[in-house]
Amino acid sequence: MKGTLGLRIGLSLLVALLGLWFMLPSIPMVRDSALDSVLPDKQINLGLDLKGGIHLTLGVDTDTALQNQLGQIGRDIRQVAREEKVLVLKPRVLEGQRLAFTLLKNEQREELDALLTDEFSRMRVENRQDVDDGKMEYVLTMSPEYRKELTAMTVDQALKTIRNRIDQFGVAEPDIRKQADGRIQVQLPGLSEPERAINIIGQTAHLEFRLVNDEADLEKAAQGILPPGHELLNMRIKNPDGTFMERPLVVEKEAAMTGEHITDAGTAFDRWNQPYVTLNFNARGARMFERLTGENVGRRMAIVLDGTIHSAPTIQDRIAGGRASITGNFSVEEAHDLALVLRAGSLPAPVNVLEQRTVGPSLGQESIEKGVQSALLGFALVFVFMIIYYGFAGLVADIVLVLNIMLIMAGLAAFGATLTLPGIAGIILTIGMAVDANVIIFERIREEIRRGLSPRAAIHEGYGKATLTILDANVTTIIAALILYEFGTGPIRGFAVTLSLGILASMFTAIFVSRVLFDLYANRTPAPQKLSI
């Protein structure tokens, strides 16, 4: 026993020093002192309920994403068919998430069917019928499995895009998670620019390139009389005085290309020092953009962002190299924010803000003060009671209790966890559980002393009998905490984190460290004849 006592003392001191090392940066007075330069950068992050911030619930328009995907599939079918010498007229997306196109020569039906089976096996032929002049019309739908998969992918991609935007915006410890029915919950603690962040997150940045129909009659279009497959959109034009005006344009309803193939975006300035946004496409996007511009030289192409036309330049020539730009009389900040959201990834579908709540920092400060007061009051009562009831053993329990709380705080800082109001409740709960573990040990030692064993033997027997009982109780609680963490939301997860850290720290301090202190007491010379417990 004596041989291992030195090692156990060393391990206990090492853990205590590490706990102190990671806990100190979270204390405001230490952060403002000279010690701050030599301590770790990590400190305890406060959750939305303690620090204040904004809470958003976003809804992803998955129907629009499926419509866009159908349009892309239609273009792919036409391209692949053209490579196989099968002539297919321009596909169009119909109501009810269906895709229609016309086969120019119905004698090529078998070739087209084979192509659809081989290359587009997830699409189902809903209808196939002969039309005039030897043509055949096809109507395709997505298989239910494919539709379900695309819907899930759309929400996942939106989640990833929003996370990228928030990371680039520089919000620490955001809580972003997927909910049922295609909803996404976003919590941004301690946000100093809530309105700008909401604009960046809420801006879908759904970028589309649509061809302009300059031959359409704008007066009739304003009355709702539009050519088939077209719609009327407004182009945003900035006046010299800084105000904006809108000019209507008739554009094709189906996007010729979307921004999903953007790999990078940035801000640049033209020769008049006016900022604009530059875009780079990936290899597939570059090929699509080259083909799009090559097939429509002389036509105007509208650059549509979230349903508003920002510019509509005339295509002068085939544009190769995968680069494009968006001009629109932006301010520098507007161009920077637009580049940010496009660089973080265009959302696969529009995202609507369904719920928005702002939590004031004063409410969080009040929660912190009340939580700390509760914890201190509970700790003080337990501290005094243990000394009165158990004497020296109570003092040991109080020492390991302080170490227990220090290790919880250090664990929160070291692992980058977020402390929430329920998390404070978890810490208070673990204080009680840590004391309970000590009470179990002390009562076993008392029983052994009543049996007539010496203090050293009673300590040995007491710890041996109590350890398994403590382990059983704490393991079941940790399992419950893990389930809470897996299936809970932000604050509930905070409770699960502090509860788990508290239980681990409690088992280490109550079983290991307190045993070290008792062994130091029992191994002193001369050996004690009585134990204050």
Coordinates of C-alpha atoms in Angstrom, one line a residue:
M1 CA 0.0 0.0 0.0
K2 CA 2.8 2.4 1.0
G3 CA 4.6 1.7 -2.3
T4 CA 1.6 2.8 -4.4
L5 CA 0.6 5.7 -2.1
G6 CA 3.3 8.0 -3.6
L7 CA 2.0 7.2 -7.1
R8 CA -1.6 7.9 -6.1
I9 CA -0.6 11.2 -4.4
G10 CA 1.3 12.2 -7.6
L11 CA -1.7 11.3 -9.8
S12 CA -4.1 13.2 -7.6
L13 CA -1.9 16.3 -7.6
L14 CA -1.4 16.1 -11.3
V15 CA -5.2 15.9 -12.0
A16 CA -5.8 18.8 -9.5
L17 CA -3.2 21.0 -11.2
L18 CA -4.5 20.2 -14.6
G19 CA -8.0 21.0 -13.4
L20 CA -6.8 24.3 -12.0
W21 CA -4.9 25.1 -15.2
F22 CA -8.0 24.7 -17.4
M23 CA -10.4 26.3 -14.9
L24 CA -8.6 29.5 -14.2
P25 CA -9.1 31.1 -17.7
S26 CA -12.9 31.0 -17.0
I27 CA -12.6 33.3 -13.9
P28 CA -13.0 36.9 -15.0
M29 CA -10.4 38.3 -12.5
V30 CA -7.8 35.8 -13.8
R31 CA -8.6 36.7 -17.4
D32 CA -7.8 40.4 -16.6
S33 CA -4.5 39.6 -14.9
A34 CA -0.9 38.9 -16.0
L35 CA -1.6 35.1 -15.6
D36 CA -3.9 35.2 -18.7
S37 CA -0.9 35.2 -21.1
V38 CA 0.4 31.8 -19.8
L39 CA -2.9 30.0 -19.4
P40 CA -4.9 28.1 -22.1
D41 CA -7.1 30.1 -24.4
K42 CA -10.1 27.8 -23.8
Q43 CA -12.7 28.9 -21.3
I44 CA -16.3 28.0 -20.5
N45 CA -18.7 29.1 -23.2
L46 CA -22.1 30.3 -22.0
G47 CA -25.2 29.2 -23.7
L48 CA -28.0 31.3 -25.2
D49 CA -30.0 31.3 -21.9
L50 CA -27.0 32.7 -20.0
K51 CA -25.3 34.9 -22.5
G52 CA -28.2 36.2 -24.5
G53 CA -28.5 36.0 -28.3
I54 CA -31.0 35.0 -30.9
H55 CA -33.0 31.9 -31.6
L56 CA -34.3 31.1 -35.1
T57 CA -36.5 28.4 -36.5
L58 CA -36.0 28.0 -40.2
G59 CA -38.2 26.1 -42.7
V60 CA -36.6 24.6 -45.8
D61 CA -38.8 24.8 -49.0
T62 CA -38.0 21.2 -50.2
D63 CA -40.7 21.4 -52.9
T64 CA -38.7 24.1 -54.7
A65 CA -35.6 22.0 -54.3
L66 CA -37.3 19.1 -56.0
Q67 CA -38.5 21.3 -58.8
N68 CA -35.0 22.6 -59.4
Q69 CA -33.6 19.1 -59.4
L70 CA -36.2 18.0 -61.9
G71 CA -35.1 20.8 -64.2
Q72 CA -31.5 19.7 -63.9
I73 CA -32.4 16.1 -64.6
G74 CA -34.3 17.3 -67.7
R75 CA -31.2 19.1 -69.0
D76 CA -29.1 16.1 -68.3
I77 CA -31.5 13.8 -70.2
R78 CA -31.4 16.1 -73.2
Q79 CA -27.6 16.3 -73.1
V80 CA -27.1 12.5 -72.8
A81 CA -29.7 11.9 -75.5
R82 CA -28.0 14.3 -77.8
E83 CA -24.7 12.5 -77.4
E84 CA -26.5 9.2 -78.4
K85 CA -28.1 10.9 -81.5
V86 CA -31.5 10.8 -79.9
L87 CA -33.4 14.1 -80.5
V88 CA -35.3 15.4 -77.5
L89 CA -37.0 18.8 -77.4
K90 CA -36.5 21.1 -74.4
P91 CA -37.8 19.4 -71.2
R92 CA -40.1 21.3 -68.9
V93 CA -41.2 20.9 -65.3
L94 CA -44.9 20.4 -64.8
E95 CA -47.0 20.8 -61.7
G96 CA -47.0 17.9 -59.3
Q97 CA -43.2 17.5 -59.6
R98 CA -43.3 15.9 -63.0
L99 CA -40.9 16.3 -65.9
A100 CA -42.2 16.3 -69.5
F101 CA -40.3 16.3 -72.8
T102 CA -40.9 15.4 -76.4
L103 CA -39.1 12.7 -78.4
L104 CA -38.8 14.2 -82.0
K105 CA -38.8 10.8 -83.7
N106 CA -41.0 8.1 -82.1
E107 CA -39.0 5.4 -83.9
Q108 CA -36.2 6.2 -81.4
R109 CA -38.4 5.2 -78.5
E110 CA -36.5 2.0 -77.7
E111 CA -33.2 3.8 -77.7
L112 CA -34.5 6.5 -75.4
D113 CA -36.1 3.9 -73.1
A114 CA -32.8 2.1 -72.8
L115 CA -31.0 5.3 -72.1
L116 CA -33.5 6.2 -69.4
T117 CA -33.2 2.8 -67.8
D118 CA -29.4 2.8 -67.9
E119 CA -28.7 6.5 -66.9
F120 CA -31.8 7.7 -65.0
S121 CA -33.0 4.5 -63.3
R122 CA -34.5 6.5 -60.4
M123 CA -37.0 8.2 -62.7
R124 CA -40.3 6.5 -63.6
V125 CA -42.1 6.9 -66.9
E126 CA -45.6 8.0 -65.8
N127 CA -47.0 8.4 -69.3
R128 CA -45.8 8.0 -72.9
Q129 CA -48.1 8.9 -75.9
D130 CA -47.8 9.7 -79.6
V131 CA -48.4 13.3 -80.6
D132 CA -48.5 15.1 -83.9
D133 CA -45.9 14.7 -86.7
G134 CA -44.5 11.4 -85.5
K135 CA -43.4 12.8 -82.1
M136 CA -43.8 11.2 -78.7
E137 CA -44.3 12.9 -75.4
Y138 CA -42.8 11.5 -72.2
V139 CA -43.9 12.4 -68.6
L140 CA -41.5 11.3 -65.9
T141 CA -41.7 11.3 -62.1
M142 CA -39.2 10.6 -59.4
S143 CA -39.4 7.3 -57.6
P144 CA -40.7 7.6 -53.9
E145 CA -37.3 6.5 -52.6
Y146 CA -35.5 9.1 -54.7
R147 CA -37.8 11.9 -53.7
K148 CA -37.4 11.0 -50.0
E149 CA -33.6 10.8 -50.4
L150 CA -33.5 14.2 -52.2
T151 CA -35.7 15.8 -49.5
A152 CA -33.4 14.6 -46.8
M153 CA -30.3 15.7 -48.7
T154 CA -31.8 19.1 -49.2
V155 CA -32.3 19.7 -45.5
D156 CA -28.8 18.3 -44.7
Q157 CA -27.3 20.6 -47.4
A158 CA -29.2 23.6 -46.0
L159 CA -28.0 22.7 -42.5
K160 CA -24.4 22.5 -43.7
T161 CA -24.7 25.8 -45.7
I162 CA -26.1 27.7 -42.7
R163 CA -23.4 26.3 -40.4
N164 CA -20.7 27.4 -42.9
R165 CA -22.2 30.9 -43.1
I166 CA -22.3 31.2 -39.3
D167 CA -18.8 30.0 -39.0
Q168 CA -17.6 32.6 -41.5
F169 CA -19.6 35.2 -39.7
G170 CA -17.6 34.4 -36.5
V171 CA -20.2 33.4 -34.0
A172 CA -18.8 31.2 -31.2
E173 CA -20.6 28.1 -30.0
P174 CA -23.6 28.3 -32.3
D175 CA -26.2 25.5 -31.8
I176 CA -27.6 24.4 -35.2
R177 CA -29.6 21.3 -35.5
K178 CA -32.2 19.6 -37.7
Q179 CA -35.7 19.2 -36.5
A180 CA -38.8 17.4 -37.8
D181 CA -40.6 18.5 -41.0
G182 CA -37.6 19.9 -42.7
R183 CA -37.0 22.6 -40.0
I184 CA -33.7 23.8 -38.7
Q185 CA -33.1 25.4 -35.3
V186 CA -30.3 28.0 -34.9
Q187 CA -29.2 29.5 -31.6
L188 CA -26.5 32.1 -31.6
P189 CA -25.3 33.0 -28.1
G190 CA -23.8 36.4 -27.4
L191 CA -24.4 37.8 -30.9
S192 CA -23.5 41.5 -31.1
E193 CA -25.0 42.1 -34.6
P194 CA -28.3 40.2 -34.6
E195 CA -29.9 42.0 -37.5
R196 CA -26.9 41.5 -39.8
A197 CA -26.7 37.8 -38.8
I198 CA -30.4 37.3 -39.4
N199 CA -30.0 38.8 -42.9
I200 CA -27.1 36.5 -43.7
I201 CA -28.8 33.4 -42.5
G202 CA -32.2 34.3 -43.8
Q203 CA -30.8 35.2 -47.2
T204 CA -31.3 32.1 -49.2
A205 CA -28.8 33.2 -51.8
H206 CA -30.6 30.9 -54.2
L207 CA -28.7 31.9 -57.3
E208 CA -30.2 31.2 -60.7
F209 CA -29.2 32.0 -64.3
R210 CA -32.3 32.5 -66.4
L211 CA -32.7 33.5 -70.0
V212 CA -34.5 36.8 -70.7
N213 CA -37.3 36.9 -73.3
D214 CA -36.8 40.5 -74.8
E215 CA -39.5 39.8 -77.4
A216 CA -42.3 39.4 -74.8
D217 CA -44.8 42.3 -74.4
L218 CA -44.2 43.8 -71.0
E219 CA -47.6 45.5 -70.9
K220 CA -49.4 42.2 -71.4
A221 CA -46.9 40.5 -69.0
A222 CA -47.9 43.1 -66.4
Q223 CA -51.5 42.0 -66.9
G224 CA -50.6 38.3 -66.4
I225 CA -50.5 37.4 -70.1
L226 CA -47.2 35.6 -70.4
P227 CA -45.7 33.2 -73.0
P228 CA -45.8 29.6 -71.8
G229 CA -43.0 28.7 -69.4
H230 CA -42.2 32.4 -68.6
E231 CA -42.7 34.7 -65.6
L232 CA -42.3 38.4 -64.8
L233 CA -39.5 39.3 -62.4
N234 CA -38.2 42.7 -61.3
M235 CA -34.6 43.9 -61.8
R236 CA -33.2 45.9 -58.9
I237 CA -31.6 49.1 -60.1
K238 CA -29.8 51.6 -57.8
N239 CA -30.5 55.3 -58.4
P240 CA -27.7 57.9 -58.0
D241 CA -29.3 59.1 -54.8
G242 CA -29.0 55.6 -53.2
T243 CA -32.6 54.6 -53.6
F244 CA -33.7 51.7 -55.7
M245 CA -36.1 51.3 -58.6
E246 CA -37.4 48.1 -60.2
R247 CA -37.6 47.3 -63.9
P248 CA -39.7 44.3 -65.0
L249 CA -38.3 41.7 -67.3
V250 CA -39.9 38.5 -68.7
V251 CA -37.6 35.5 -68.0
E252 CA -37.9 31.8 -68.5
K253 CA -39.5 30.2 -65.5
E254 CA -37.0 27.3 -65.5
A255 CA -33.5 28.2 -64.4
A256 CA -30.9 27.5 -67.0
M257 CA -28.4 26.9 -64.2
T258 CA -28.3 27.4 -60.4
G259 CA -25.5 28.4 -58.0
E260 CA -25.0 24.9 -56.6
H261 CA -21.8 24.5 -58.6
I262 CA -20.1 27.6 -57.1
T263 CA -16.7 26.8 -55.4
D264 CA -15.6 30.3 -54.5
A265 CA -16.9 33.8 -54.4
G266 CA -15.2 37.1 -53.6
T267 CA -15.5 40.9 -53.9
A268 CA -13.8 42.9 -56.6
F269 CA -14.0 46.5 -57.9
D270 CA -14.5 47.7 -61.4
R271 CA -12.7 50.7 -62.9
W272 CA -15.3 53.1 -61.3
N273 CA -14.4 51.6 -57.9
Q274 CA -17.9 50.0 -57.8
P275 CA -17.8 46.7 -55.9
Y276 CA -19.1 43.5 -57.6
V277 CA -19.1 39.8 -56.7
T278 CA -16.9 37.3 -58.6
L279 CA -17.8 33.6 -58.9
N280 CA -15.9 30.5 -59.7
F281 CA -17.6 27.2 -60.7
N282 CA -16.4 23.6 -60.3
A283 CA -15.6 21.5 -63.3
R284 CA -19.1 20.5 -63.9
G285 CA -20.5 24.0 -63.4
A286 CA -17.8 25.4 -65.7
R287 CA -18.9 23.0 -68.5
M288 CA -22.6 23.8 -67.9
F289 CA -21.9 27.6 -67.9
E290 CA -19.8 27.3 -71.1
R291 CA -22.5 25.3 -72.8
L292 CA -25.2 27.7 -71.6
T293 CA -23.4 30.8 -72.9
G294 CA -22.3 29.1 -76.1
E295 CA -25.9 28.1 -77.0
N296 CA -27.4 31.6 -76.2
V297 CA -24.9 34.1 -77.7
G298 CA -26.7 37.4 -78.3
R299 CA -29.4 36.8 -75.7
R300 CA -29.6 38.4 -72.3
M301 CA -29.1 36.2 -69.2
A302 CA -30.7 37.3 -65.9
I303 CA -28.7 36.7 -62.7
V304 CA -31.5 36.1 -60.2
L305 CA -30.8 36.0 -56.5
D306 CA -33.7 35.0 -54.3
G307 CA -36.3 35.9 -56.9
T308 CA -34.8 39.3 -57.7
I309 CA -32.8 40.1 -60.9
H310 CA -29.5 41.8 -60.0
S311 CA -28.2 42.1 -63.5
A312 CA -29.1 40.9 -67.0
P313 CA -26.0 41.2 -69.3
T314 CA -26.1 40.2 -73.0
I315 CA -24.0 37.1 -73.7
Q316 CA -21.4 38.3 -76.1
D317 CA -19.5 35.0 -76.6
R318 CA -19.1 31.5 -75.1
I319 CA -17.6 31.9 -71.6
A320 CA -15.1 29.3 -70.7
G321 CA -13.0 28.9 -67.6
G322 CA -15.7 28.7 -65.0
R323 CA -15.8 32.3 -64.0
A324 CA -18.7 34.8 -63.8
S325 CA -19.6 37.9 -61.9
I326 CA -22.6 39.6 -60.4
T327 CA -23.0 43.3 -60.7
G328 CA -25.8 45.2 -59.0
N329 CA -24.8 48.5 -57.6
F330 CA -23.8 47.0 -54.3
S331 CA -22.3 48.8 -51.3
V332 CA -19.0 47.3 -50.1
E333 CA -20.7 45.6 -47.2
E334 CA -23.5 44.2 -49.3
A335 CA -21.0 42.8 -51.8
H336 CA -19.0 41.3 -49.0
D337 CA -22.0 39.7 -47.3
L338 CA -23.3 38.3 -50.7
A339 CA -19.8 36.8 -51.4
L340 CA -19.8 35.3 -47.9
V341 CA -23.1 33.5 -48.3
L342 CA -22.2 32.4 -51.8
R343 CA -18.8 31.2 -50.7
A344 CA -20.4 29.3 -47.8
G345 CA -22.6 27.6 -50.4
S346 CA -25.9 28.5 -52.0
L347 CA -28.9 27.0 -50.3
P348 CA -30.5 24.3 -52.3
A349 CA -33.9 25.8 -51.7
P350 CA -35.4 29.0 -50.2
V351 CA -35.3 29.0 -46.4
N352 CA -38.0 30.9 -44.5
V353 CA -37.6 32.3 -40.9
L354 CA -40.6 30.7 -39.1
E355 CA -39.7 31.9 -35.7
Q356 CA -37.3 34.5 -34.3
R357 CA -36.7 35.2 -30.7
T358 CA -34.1 37.5 -29.1
V359 CA -32.8 36.7 -25.5
G360 CA -31.5 39.7 -23.8
P361 CA -28.1 39.5 -22.0
S362 CA -29.6 41.0 -18.9
L363 CA -31.9 38.0 -18.5
G364 CA -28.8 35.7 -18.9
Q365 CA -26.8 37.7 -16.3
E366 CA -29.7 37.4 -13.9
S367 CA -29.8 33.6 -14.5
I368 CA -26.1 33.4 -13.9
E369 CA -26.3 35.3 -10.6
K370 CA -29.2 33.2 -9.3
G371 CA -27.6 30.0 -10.5
V372 CA -24.3 30.8 -8.8
Q373 CA -26.0 31.9 -5.6
S374 CA -27.9 28.7 -5.5
A375 CA -24.8 26.6 -6.0
L376 CA -22.9 28.6 -3.4
L377 CA -25.7 28.3 -0.8
G378 CA -26.0 24.6 -1.4
F379 CA -22.3 24.1 -1.3
A380 CA -22.0 26.1 2.0
L381 CA -24.8 24.1 3.7
V382 CA -23.3 20.8 2.6
F383 CA -19.8 21.9 3.7
V384 CA -20.9 22.8 7.2
F385 CA -23.1 19.8 7.6
M386 CA -20.4 17.3 6.6
I387 CA -17.9 18.7 9.1
I388 CA -20.4 18.7 12.0
Y389 CA -21.7 15.2 11.2
Y390 CA -18.5 13.4 10.2
G391 CA -15.7 15.5 11.7
F392 CA -12.3 14.8 10.0
A393 CA -14.0 12.6 7.4
G394 CA -16.4 15.5 6.6
L395 CA -13.4 17.7 6.0
V396 CA -12.1 15.1 3.6
A397 CA -15.5 15.1 1.8
D398 CA -15.4 18.9 1.5
I399 CA -11.9 18.9 0.1
V400 CA -12.8 16.4 -2.6
L401 CA -16.1 18.3 -3.3
V402 CA -14.1 21.4 -4.1
L403 CA -11.9 19.4 -6.4
N404 CA -15.0 17.8 -7.9
I405 CA -16.4 21.2 -8.9
M406 CA -13.1 22.4 -10.1
L407 CA -12.7 19.4 -12.4
I408 CA -16.3 19.9 -13.8
M409 CA -15.5 23.5 -14.7
A410 CA -12.1 22.5 -16.2
G411 CA -13.8 19.7 -18.2
L412 CA -16.3 22.2 -19.6
A413 CA -13.5 24.5 -20.7
A414 CA -11.2 21.9 -22.0
F415 CA -13.8 20.1 -24.1
G416 CA -15.3 23.3 -25.4
A417 CA -18.7 22.5 -23.9
T418 CA -21.4 25.1 -23.4
L419 CA -22.7 25.9 -19.9
T420 CA -26.4 26.5 -19.9
L421 CA -28.9 27.2 -17.1
P422 CA -29.9 23.5 -17.0
G423 CA -26.2 22.8 -16.9
I424 CA -25.9 24.8 -13.7
A425 CA -28.7 22.6 -12.3
G426 CA -26.7 19.5 -13.4
I427 CA -23.7 20.8 -11.4
I428 CA -25.8 21.3 -8.3
L429 CA -27.2 17.8 -8.7
T430 CA -23.7 16.3 -9.0
I431 CA -22.8 18.1 -5.7
G432 CA -25.5 16.1 -4.0
M433 CA -24.4 12.9 -5.7
A434 CA -20.8 13.4 -4.8
V435 CA -21.7 13.9 -1.2
D436 CA -23.9 10.9 -1.3
A437 CA -21.0 8.8 -2.5
N438 CA -18.9 10.0 0.4
V439 CA -21.8 9.2 2.8
I440 CA -22.0 5.6 1.5
I441 CA -18.2 5.2 2.1
F442 CA -18.2 6.7 5.5
E443 CA -21.2 4.6 6.7
R444 CA -19.4 1.4 5.6
I445 CA -16.2 2.5 7.5
R446 CA -18.4 3.2 10.6
E447 CA -19.8 -0.3 10.4
E448 CA -16.3 -1.8 10.2
I449 CA -15.2 0.3 13.2
R450 CA -18.2 -0.9 15.2
R451 CA -17.1 -4.5 14.3
G452 CA -13.8 -3.7 16.2
L453 CA -11.5 -3.2 13.2
S454 CA -8.6 -0.7 13.4
P455 CA -8.9 2.6 11.5
R456 CA -6.6 1.4 8.8
A457 CA -8.5 -1.9 8.3
A458 CA -11.9 -0.2 8.5
I459 CA -10.9 2.3 5.8
H460 CA -9.7 -0.6 3.6
E461 CA -12.9 -2.7 4.1
G462 CA -15.2 0.3 3.9
Y463 CA -13.9 1.5 0.5
G464 CA -13.9 -2.1 -0.8
K465 CA -17.6 -2.6 0.0
A466 CA -18.8 0.9 -1.0
T467 CA -17.0 1.1 -4.3
L468 CA -19.1 -1.3 -6.2
T469 CA -22.3 0.3 -4.9
I470 CA -21.2 3.7 -6.0
L471 CA -20.1 2.4 -9.4
D472 CA -23.5 0.7 -10.0
A473 CA -25.5 3.8 -9.2
N474 CA -23.3 6.2 -11.2
V475 CA -23.0 4.0 -14.3
T476 CA -26.8 3.9 -14.7
T477 CA -26.9 7.7 -14.3
I478 CA -24.3 8.1 -17.0
I479 CA -26.3 5.9 -19.3
A480 CA -29.3 8.2 -18.7
A481 CA -27.2 11.3 -19.3
L482 CA -25.8 9.8 -22.6
I483 CA -29.4 9.2 -23.8
L484 CA -30.3 12.8 -22.9
Y485 CA -27.4 14.1 -24.8
E486 CA -28.2 12.0 -27.9
F487 CA -31.8 12.9 -28.2
G488 CA -32.1 16.2 -26.3
T489 CA -31.8 19.8 -27.7
G490 CA -29.5 22.6 -26.6
P491 CA -30.2 23.3 -23.0
I492 CA -31.1 19.6 -22.3
R493 CA -27.7 18.6 -23.8
G494 CA -26.0 21.2 -21.5
F495 CA -27.6 19.4 -18.5
A496 CA -26.4 16.0 -19.8
V497 CA -22.9 17.3 -20.4
T498 CA -22.5 18.7 -16.8
L499 CA -24.1 15.7 -15.3
S500 CA -21.8 13.3 -17.1
L501 CA -18.7 15.4 -16.2
G502 CA -19.9 15.6 -12.7
I503 CA -20.4 11.9 -12.3
L504 CA -16.9 11.1 -13.7
A505 CA -15.3 13.7 -11.5
S506 CA -17.3 12.5 -8.5
M507 CA -16.2 8.9 -8.9
F508 CA -12.6 10.0 -9.2
T509 CA -12.6 12.3 -6.2
A510 CA -14.9 10.3 -3.9
I511 CA -13.3 6.9 -4.6
F512 CA -9.7 7.7 -5.5
V513 CA -8.7 11.1 -4.0
S514 CA -10.5 10.7 -0.7
R515 CA -9.0 7.3 -0.3
V516 CA -5.6 8.8 -0.8
L517 CA -6.3 11.4 2.0
F518 CA -7.6 8.7 4.4
D519 CA -4.5 6.5 3.7
L520 CA -2.2 9.5 4.4
Y521 CA -4.0 9.9 7.7
A522 CA -3.9 6.2 8.6
N523 CA -0.2 5.7 7.6
R524 CA 1.2 8.5 9.7
T525 CA 3.5 7.7 12.6
P526 CA 2.3 6.9 15.2
A527 CA -0.8 5.3 13.6
P528 CA -4.1 6.7 14.9
Q529 CA -6.1 4.6 17.3
K530 CA -9.4 6.3 16.5
L531 CA -10.9 7.8 13.4
S532 CA -13.0 10.9 13.5
I533 CA -15.9 9.8 11.3

